Amino acid sequence: PTPILRVLRHVLREKQLEIQERKLLILIATDGVPTNENGQQDTKSLEHALRHERNPINRIPVTIIACTDDNECIGYLNHWDKKIPNLDVADDYKSERQEIQKVQGKDFPFSFGDYVVKVLMGAVDSWFDTLDERPVTTSGPTGRRTNKAKSKSSCTIL
């Protein structure tokens, strides 16, 4: 059993007043498909909660860390990642790095520290969320790399 929904709803209830004052970042590490109280698979209820029970949704970013190679599980999570606001899905470090370098190029630097930042910031800042979805084109004072010109510096500032 993976009772994610029950725990998520509990956290949302307990932190309801605090959310009015500051954002609440929720990290969910899971190794399987969510289940209902009877132990039956139930992705629809979790999807509903992620879409409609985070109020306001922009103050409750959620990152789901997928600790599985189950294609069924990864499939619905990746779909949600693209469709649900303020939600990011991260794989394990090696898989995430492969996905990012497939999109950004094999020379794109992505250390374990960068992975930790992506896990923490992916649901907060869409730049991090889209690293594994499309080439980055943002540059400037933030120090974010761009695919337009390769930097000669060996330092990446996030």
mmCIF file with all atom_site columns, C-alpha atoms in Angstrom:
data_model
loop_
_atom_site.group_PDB
_atom_site.id
_atom_site.type_symbol
_atom_site.label_atom_id
_atom_site.label_alt_id
_atom_site.label_comp_id
_atom_site.label_asym_id
_atom_site.label_entity_id
_atom_site.label_seq_id
_atom_site.pdbx_PDB_ins_code
_atom_site.Cartn_x
_atom_site.Cartn_y
_atom_site.Cartn_z
_atom_site.occupancy
_atom_site.B_iso_or_equiv
_atom_site.pdbx_formal_charge
_atom_site.auth_seq_id
_atom_site.auth_comp_id
_atom_site.auth_asym_id
_atom_site.auth_atom_id
_atom_site.pdbx_PDB_model_num
ATOM 1   C CA . PRO A 1 1   ? 0.000  0.000  0.000   1.00 0.00 ? 1   PRO A CA 1
ATOM 2   C CA . THR A 1 2   ? 1.121  3.541  -0.852  1.00 0.00 ? 2   THR A CA 1
ATOM 3   C CA . PRO A 1 3   ? -1.253 5.865  1.093   1.00 0.00 ? 3   PRO A CA 1
ATOM 4   C CA . ILE A 1 4   ? 0.022  9.120  -0.443  1.00 0.00 ? 4   ILE A CA 1
ATOM 5   C CA . LEU A 1 5   ? -3.413 10.727 -0.720  1.00 0.00 ? 5   LEU A CA 1
ATOM 6   C CA . ARG A 1 6   ? -4.289 10.320 2.958   1.00 0.00 ? 6   ARG A CA 1
ATOM 7   C CA . VAL A 1 7   ? -0.959 11.827 4.027   1.00 0.00 ? 7   VAL A CA 1
ATOM 8   C CA . LEU A 1 8   ? -1.162 14.681 1.487   1.00 0.00 ? 8   LEU A CA 1
ATOM 9   C CA . ARG A 1 9   ? -4.656 15.636 2.647   1.00 0.00 ? 9   ARG A CA 1
ATOM 10  C CA . HIS A 1 10  ? -3.509 15.533 6.275   1.00 0.00 ? 10  HIS A CA 1
ATOM 11  C CA . VAL A 1 11  ? -0.593 17.884 5.518   1.00 0.00 ? 11  VAL A CA 1
ATOM 12  C CA . LEU A 1 12  ? -2.831 20.273 3.572   1.00 0.00 ? 12  LEU A CA 1
ATOM 13  C CA . ARG A 1 13  ? -5.312 20.418 6.482   1.00 0.00 ? 13  ARG A CA 1
ATOM 14  C CA . GLU A 1 14  ? -2.619 20.861 9.140   1.00 0.00 ? 14  GLU A CA 1
ATOM 15  C CA . LYS A 1 15  ? -0.807 23.634 7.240   1.00 0.00 ? 15  LYS A CA 1
ATOM 16  C CA . GLN A 1 16  ? -3.873 25.493 5.936   1.00 0.00 ? 16  GLN A CA 1
ATOM 17  C CA . LEU A 1 17  ? -3.306 28.639 8.029   1.00 0.00 ? 17  LEU A CA 1
ATOM 18  C CA . GLU A 1 18  ? 0.455  28.746 7.436   1.00 0.00 ? 18  GLU A CA 1
ATOM 19  C CA . ILE A 1 19  ? -0.077 28.613 3.662   1.00 0.00 ? 19  ILE A CA 1
ATOM 20  C CA . GLN A 1 20  ? -1.705 32.044 3.844   1.00 0.00 ? 20  GLN A CA 1
ATOM 21  C CA . GLU A 1 21  ? 1.557  33.495 5.205   1.00 0.00 ? 21  GLU A CA 1
ATOM 22  C CA . ARG A 1 22  ? 4.170  31.572 3.219   1.00 0.00 ? 22  ARG A CA 1
ATOM 23  C CA . LYS A 1 23  ? 4.493  28.910 0.549   1.00 0.00 ? 23  LYS A CA 1
ATOM 24  C CA . LEU A 1 24  ? 4.576  25.247 1.505   1.00 0.00 ? 24  LEU A CA 1
ATOM 25  C CA . LEU A 1 25  ? 6.875  23.006 -0.545  1.00 0.00 ? 25  LEU A CA 1
ATOM 26  C CA . ILE A 1 26  ? 5.798  19.370 -0.415  1.00 0.00 ? 26  ILE A CA 1
ATOM 27  C CA . LEU A 1 27  ? 8.234  16.626 -1.420  1.00 0.00 ? 27  LEU A CA 1
ATOM 28  C CA . ILE A 1 28  ? 6.758  13.172 -2.007  1.00 0.00 ? 28  ILE A CA 1
ATOM 29  C CA . ALA A 1 29  ? 9.138  10.251 -2.483  1.00 0.00 ? 29  ALA A CA 1
ATOM 30  C CA . THR A 1 30  ? 7.278  7.203  -3.750  1.00 0.00 ? 30  THR A CA 1
ATOM 31  C CA . ASP A 1 31  ? 8.131  3.771  -5.047  1.00 0.00 ? 31  ASP A CA 1
ATOM 32  C CA . GLY A 1 32  ? 4.760  2.823  -6.408  1.00 0.00 ? 32  GLY A CA 1
ATOM 33  C CA . VAL A 1 33  ? 1.263  3.623  -7.548  1.00 0.00 ? 33  VAL A CA 1
ATOM 34  C CA . PRO A 1 34  ? -0.934 5.368  -4.937  1.00 0.00 ? 34  PRO A CA 1
ATOM 35  C CA . THR A 1 35  ? -3.604 3.280  -3.276  1.00 0.00 ? 35  THR A CA 1
ATOM 36  C CA . ASN A 1 36  ? -6.886 4.032  -1.550  1.00 0.00 ? 36  ASN A CA 1
ATOM 37  C CA . GLU A 1 37  ? -7.811 2.991  1.976   1.00 0.00 ? 37  GLU A CA 1
ATOM 38  C CA . ASN A 1 38  ? -8.652 -0.519 0.699   1.00 0.00 ? 38  ASN A CA 1
ATOM 39  C CA . GLY A 1 39  ? -5.215 -0.991 -0.852  1.00 0.00 ? 39  GLY A CA 1
ATOM 40  C CA . GLN A 1 40  ? -6.511 -0.683 -4.421  1.00 0.00 ? 40  GLN A CA 1
ATOM 41  C CA . GLN A 1 41  ? -4.653 1.421  -6.986  1.00 0.00 ? 41  GLN A CA 1
ATOM 42  C CA . ASP A 1 42  ? -6.112 4.925  -7.148  1.00 0.00 ? 42  ASP A CA 1
ATOM 43  C CA . THR A 1 43  ? -4.304 7.481  -9.284  1.00 0.00 ? 43  THR A CA 1
ATOM 44  C CA . LYS A 1 44  ? -7.470 9.488  -10.067 1.00 0.00 ? 44  LYS A CA 1
ATOM 45  C CA . SER A 1 45  ? -8.006 10.621 -6.480  1.00 0.00 ? 45  SER A CA 1
ATOM 46  C CA . LEU A 1 46  ? -4.389 11.729 -6.104  1.00 0.00 ? 46  LEU A CA 1
ATOM 47  C CA . GLU A 1 47  ? -4.557 13.586 -9.415  1.00 0.00 ? 47  GLU A CA 1
ATOM 48  C CA . HIS A 1 48  ? -7.750 15.315 -8.246  1.00 0.00 ? 48  HIS A CA 1
ATOM 49  C CA . ALA A 1 49  ? -6.091 16.351 -4.985  1.00 0.00 ? 49  ALA A CA 1
ATOM 50  C CA . LEU A 1 50  ? -3.019 17.706 -6.785  1.00 0.00 ? 50  LEU A CA 1
ATOM 51  C CA . ARG A 1 51  ? -5.204 19.687 -9.192  1.00 0.00 ? 51  ARG A CA 1
ATOM 52  C CA . HIS A 1 52  ? -8.001 20.894 -6.905  1.00 0.00 ? 52  HIS A CA 1
ATOM 53  C CA . GLU A 1 53  ? -7.145 20.522 -3.211  1.00 0.00 ? 53  GLU A CA 1
ATOM 54  C CA . ARG A 1 54  ? -3.979 22.635 -3.094  1.00 0.00 ? 54  ARG A CA 1
ATOM 55  C CA . ASN A 1 55  ? -5.511 26.019 -2.350  1.00 0.00 ? 55  ASN A CA 1
ATOM 56  C CA . PRO A 1 56  ? -4.129 28.274 -3.585  1.00 0.00 ? 56  PRO A CA 1
ATOM 57  C CA . ILE A 1 57  ? -2.223 25.982 -5.961  1.00 0.00 ? 57  ILE A CA 1
ATOM 58  C CA . ASN A 1 58  ? 0.558  28.510 -6.599  1.00 0.00 ? 58  ASN A CA 1
ATOM 59  C CA . ARG A 1 59  ? 1.432  28.579 -2.872  1.00 0.00 ? 59  ARG A CA 1
ATOM 60  C CA . ILE A 1 60  ? 1.771  24.789 -2.548  1.00 0.00 ? 60  ILE A CA 1
ATOM 61  C CA . PRO A 1 61  ? 4.371  23.484 -5.009  1.00 0.00 ? 61  PRO A CA 1
ATOM 62  C CA . VAL A 1 62  ? 4.789  19.697 -5.010  1.00 0.00 ? 62  VAL A CA 1
ATOM 63  C CA . THR A 1 63  ? 7.729  17.624 -6.208  1.00 0.00 ? 63  THR A CA 1
ATOM 64  C CA . ILE A 1 64  ? 7.240  13.891 -6.612  1.00 0.00 ? 64  ILE A CA 1
ATOM 65  C CA . ILE A 1 65  ? 10.474 11.912 -6.465  1.00 0.00 ? 65  ILE A CA 1
ATOM 66  C CA . ALA A 1 66  ? 9.881  8.674  -8.346  1.00 0.00 ? 66  ALA A CA 1
ATOM 67  C CA . CYS A 1 67  ? 11.908 5.899  -6.726  1.00 0.00 ? 67  CYS A CA 1
ATOM 68  C CA . THR A 1 68  ? 10.857 3.256  -9.221  1.00 0.00 ? 68  THR A CA 1
ATOM 69  C CA . ASP A 1 69  ? 11.458 2.014  -12.728 1.00 0.00 ? 69  ASP A CA 1
ATOM 70  C CA . ASP A 1 70  ? 7.849  0.809  -13.065 1.00 0.00 ? 70  ASP A CA 1
ATOM 71  C CA . ASN A 1 71  ? 6.813  2.143  -16.486 1.00 0.00 ? 71  ASN A CA 1
ATOM 72  C CA . GLU A 1 72  ? 3.134  2.363  -15.498 1.00 0.00 ? 72  GLU A CA 1
ATOM 73  C CA . CYS A 1 73  ? 3.998  4.550  -12.523 1.00 0.00 ? 73  CYS A CA 1
ATOM 74  C CA . ILE A 1 74  ? 6.476  6.708  -14.432 1.00 0.00 ? 74  ILE A CA 1
ATOM 75  C CA . GLY A 1 75  ? 3.969  7.147  -17.269 1.00 0.00 ? 75  GLY A CA 1
ATOM 76  C CA . TYR A 1 76  ? 1.177  8.773  -15.281 1.00 0.00 ? 76  TYR A CA 1
ATOM 77  C CA . LEU A 1 77  ? 3.653  10.836 -13.239 1.00 0.00 ? 77  LEU A CA 1
ATOM 78  C CA . ASN A 1 78  ? 5.302  12.251 -16.361 1.00 0.00 ? 78  ASN A CA 1
ATOM 79  C CA . HIS A 1 79  ? 1.858  13.058 -17.773 1.00 0.00 ? 79  HIS A CA 1
ATOM 80  C CA . TRP A 1 80  ? 0.957  14.926 -14.585 1.00 0.00 ? 80  TRP A CA 1
ATOM 81  C CA . ASP A 1 81  ? 4.299  16.746 -14.668 1.00 0.00 ? 81  ASP A CA 1
ATOM 82  C CA . LYS A 1 82  ? 3.308  18.323 -17.985 1.00 0.00 ? 82  LYS A CA 1
ATOM 83  C CA . LYS A 1 83  ? -0.351 19.023 -17.135 1.00 0.00 ? 83  LYS A CA 1
ATOM 84  C CA . ILE A 1 84  ? -0.607 19.981 -13.444 1.00 0.00 ? 84  ILE A CA 1
ATOM 85  C CA . PRO A 1 85  ? 0.632  23.443 -12.395 1.00 0.00 ? 85  PRO A CA 1
ATOM 86  C CA . ASN A 1 86  ? 3.292  23.753 -9.700  1.00 0.00 ? 86  ASN A CA 1
ATOM 87  C CA . LEU A 1 87  ? 4.120  20.049 -9.895  1.00 0.00 ? 87  LEU A CA 1
ATOM 88  C CA . ASP A 1 88  ? 7.476  18.554 -10.828 1.00 0.00 ? 88  ASP A CA 1
ATOM 89  C CA . VAL A 1 89  ? 8.405  14.897 -11.102 1.00 0.00 ? 89  VAL A CA 1
ATOM 90  C CA . ALA A 1 90  ? 12.031 13.893 -10.611 1.00 0.00 ? 90  ALA A CA 1
ATOM 91  C CA . ASP A 1 91  ? 13.576 10.503 -11.252 1.00 0.00 ? 91  ASP A CA 1
ATOM 92  C CA . ASP A 1 92  ? 16.662 9.195  -9.478  1.00 0.00 ? 92  ASP A CA 1
ATOM 93  C CA . TYR A 1 93  ? 19.827 11.252 -10.109 1.00 0.00 ? 93  TYR A CA 1
ATOM 94  C CA . LYS A 1 94  ? 21.269 9.127  -12.912 1.00 0.00 ? 94  LYS A CA 1
ATOM 95  C CA . SER A 1 95  ? 17.988 8.872  -14.827 1.00 0.00 ? 95  SER A CA 1
ATOM 96  C CA . GLU A 1 96  ? 17.268 12.577 -14.377 1.00 0.00 ? 96  GLU A CA 1
ATOM 97  C CA . ARG A 1 97  ? 20.757 13.504 -15.607 1.00 0.00 ? 97  ARG A CA 1
ATOM 98  C CA . GLN A 1 98  ? 20.298 11.271 -18.673 1.00 0.00 ? 98  GLN A CA 1
ATOM 99  C CA . GLU A 1 99  ? 16.929 12.864 -19.475 1.00 0.00 ? 99  GLU A CA 1
ATOM 100 C CA . ILE A 1 100 ? 18.321 16.388 -19.074 1.00 0.00 ? 100 ILE A CA 1
ATOM 101 C CA . GLN A 1 101 ? 21.433 15.711 -21.134 1.00 0.00 ? 101 GLN A CA 1
ATOM 102 C CA . LYS A 1 102 ? 19.305 14.099 -23.847 1.00 0.00 ? 102 LYS A CA 1
ATOM 103 C CA . VAL A 1 103 ? 17.442 17.415 -24.165 1.00 0.00 ? 103 VAL A CA 1
ATOM 104 C CA . GLN A 1 104 ? 20.219 19.908 -23.312 1.00 0.00 ? 104 GLN A CA 1
ATOM 105 C CA . GLY A 1 105 ? 23.165 18.073 -24.862 1.00 0.00 ? 105 GLY A CA 1
ATOM 106 C CA . LYS A 1 106 ? 25.660 15.593 -23.433 1.00 0.00 ? 106 LYS A CA 1
ATOM 107 C CA . ASP A 1 107 ? 28.006 18.384 -22.281 1.00 0.00 ? 107 ASP A CA 1
ATOM 108 C CA . PHE A 1 108 ? 25.334 20.088 -20.184 1.00 0.00 ? 108 PHE A CA 1
ATOM 109 C CA . PRO A 1 109 ? 26.664 20.103 -16.607 1.00 0.00 ? 109 PRO A CA 1
ATOM 110 C CA . PHE A 1 110 ? 24.350 18.420 -14.124 1.00 0.00 ? 110 PHE A CA 1
ATOM 111 C CA . SER A 1 111 ? 25.958 17.421 -10.838 1.00 0.00 ? 111 SER A CA 1
ATOM 112 C CA . PHE A 1 112 ? 24.313 15.721 -7.874  1.00 0.00 ? 112 PHE A CA 1
ATOM 113 C CA . GLY A 1 113 ? 24.096 19.184 -6.295  1.00 0.00 ? 113 GLY A CA 1
ATOM 114 C CA . ASP A 1 114 ? 22.215 20.405 -9.379  1.00 0.00 ? 114 ASP A CA 1
ATOM 115 C CA . TYR A 1 115 ? 19.872 17.428 -8.950  1.00 0.00 ? 115 TYR A CA 1
ATOM 116 C CA . VAL A 1 116 ? 19.139 18.427 -5.355  1.00 0.00 ? 116 VAL A CA 1
ATOM 117 C CA . VAL A 1 117 ? 18.399 21.986 -6.495  1.00 0.00 ? 117 VAL A CA 1
ATOM 118 C CA . LYS A 1 118 ? 16.075 20.664 -9.224  1.00 0.00 ? 118 LYS A CA 1
ATOM 119 C CA . VAL A 1 119 ? 14.216 18.491 -6.715  1.00 0.00 ? 119 VAL A CA 1
ATOM 120 C CA . LEU A 1 120 ? 13.758 21.484 -4.402  1.00 0.00 ? 120 LEU A CA 1
ATOM 121 C CA . MET A 1 121 ? 13.030 24.106 -7.078  1.00 0.00 ? 121 MET A CA 1
ATOM 122 C CA . GLY A 1 122 ? 11.353 22.200 -9.926  1.00 0.00 ? 122 GLY A CA 1
ATOM 123 C CA . ALA A 1 123 ? 7.820  22.784 -8.645  1.00 0.00 ? 123 ALA A CA 1
ATOM 124 C CA . VAL A 1 124 ? 8.617  26.369 -7.630  1.00 0.00 ? 124 VAL A CA 1
ATOM 125 C CA . ASP A 1 125 ? 10.397 27.629 -10.770 1.00 0.00 ? 125 ASP A CA 1
ATOM 126 C CA . SER A 1 126 ? 9.411  26.268 -14.180 1.00 0.00 ? 126 SER A CA 1
ATOM 127 C CA . TRP A 1 127 ? 12.964 26.776 -15.529 1.00 0.00 ? 127 TRP A CA 1
ATOM 128 C CA . PHE A 1 128 ? 14.137 23.851 -13.409 1.00 0.00 ? 128 PHE A CA 1
ATOM 129 C CA . ASP A 1 129 ? 11.045 21.780 -14.197 1.00 0.00 ? 129 ASP A CA 1
ATOM 130 C CA . THR A 1 130 ? 11.546 22.056 -17.962 1.00 0.00 ? 130 THR A CA 1
ATOM 131 C CA . LEU A 1 131 ? 15.238 21.098 -17.999 1.00 0.00 ? 131 LEU A CA 1
ATOM 132 C CA . ASP A 1 132 ? 14.263 17.578 -19.057 1.00 0.00 ? 132 ASP A CA 1
ATOM 133 C CA . GLU A 1 133 ? 11.520 18.742 -21.434 1.00 0.00 ? 133 GLU A CA 1
ATOM 134 C CA . ARG A 1 134 ? 12.977 21.398 -23.769 1.00 0.00 ? 134 ARG A CA 1
ATOM 135 C CA . PRO A 1 135 ? 16.266 23.226 -24.361 1.00 0.00 ? 135 PRO A CA 1
ATOM 136 C CA . VAL A 1 136 ? 16.856 26.114 -21.975 1.00 0.00 ? 136 VAL A CA 1
ATOM 137 C CA . THR A 1 137 ? 17.044 29.509 -23.593 1.00 0.00 ? 137 THR A CA 1
ATOM 138 C CA . THR A 1 138 ? 17.227 31.719 -20.519 1.00 0.00 ? 138 THR A CA 1
ATOM 139 C CA . SER A 1 139 ? 20.434 33.526 -19.644 1.00 0.00 ? 139 SER A CA 1
ATOM 140 C CA . GLY A 1 140 ? 21.392 36.627 -17.738 1.00 0.00 ? 140 GLY A CA 1
ATOM 141 C CA . PRO A 1 141 ? 22.055 37.673 -14.177 1.00 0.00 ? 141 PRO A CA 1
ATOM 142 C CA . THR A 1 142 ? 20.768 34.398 -12.738 1.00 0.00 ? 142 THR A CA 1
ATOM 143 C CA . GLY A 1 143 ? 23.713 32.551 -14.240 1.00 0.00 ? 143 GLY A CA 1
ATOM 144 C CA . ARG A 1 144 ? 21.481 30.008 -15.935 1.00 0.00 ? 144 ARG A CA 1
ATOM 145 C CA . ARG A 1 145 ? 23.143 28.369 -18.900 1.00 0.00 ? 145 ARG A CA 1
ATOM 146 C CA . THR A 1 146 ? 21.779 28.761 -22.367 1.00 0.00 ? 146 THR A CA 1
ATOM 147 C CA . ASN A 1 147 ? 22.047 26.406 -25.288 1.00 0.00 ? 147 ASN A CA 1
ATOM 148 C CA . LYS A 1 148 ? 22.860 29.298 -27.633 1.00 0.00 ? 148 LYS A CA 1
ATOM 149 C CA . ALA A 1 149 ? 26.455 29.823 -26.552 1.00 0.00 ? 149 ALA A CA 1
ATOM 150 C CA . LYS A 1 150 ? 28.682 27.488 -24.586 1.00 0.00 ? 150 LYS A CA 1
ATOM 151 C CA . SER A 1 151 ? 30.398 29.081 -21.641 1.00 0.00 ? 151 SER A CA 1
ATOM 152 C CA . LYS A 1 152 ? 34.142 28.692 -21.258 1.00 0.00 ? 152 LYS A CA 1
ATOM 153 C CA . SER A 1 153 ? 33.801 28.873 -17.500 1.00 0.00 ? 153 SER A CA 1
ATOM 154 C CA . SER A 1 154 ? 33.793 25.652 -15.523 1.00 0.00 ? 154 SER A CA 1
ATOM 155 C CA . CYS A 1 155 ? 31.462 27.200 -12.962 1.00 0.00 ? 155 CYS A CA 1
ATOM 156 C CA . THR A 1 156 ? 27.694 27.066 -13.179 1.00 0.00 ? 156 THR A CA 1
ATOM 157 C CA . ILE A 1 157 ? 25.757 29.327 -10.853 1.00 0.00 ? 157 ILE A CA 1
ATOM 158 C CA . LEU A 1 158 ? 22.194 28.343 -10.087 1.00 0.00 ? 158 LEU A CA 1
#
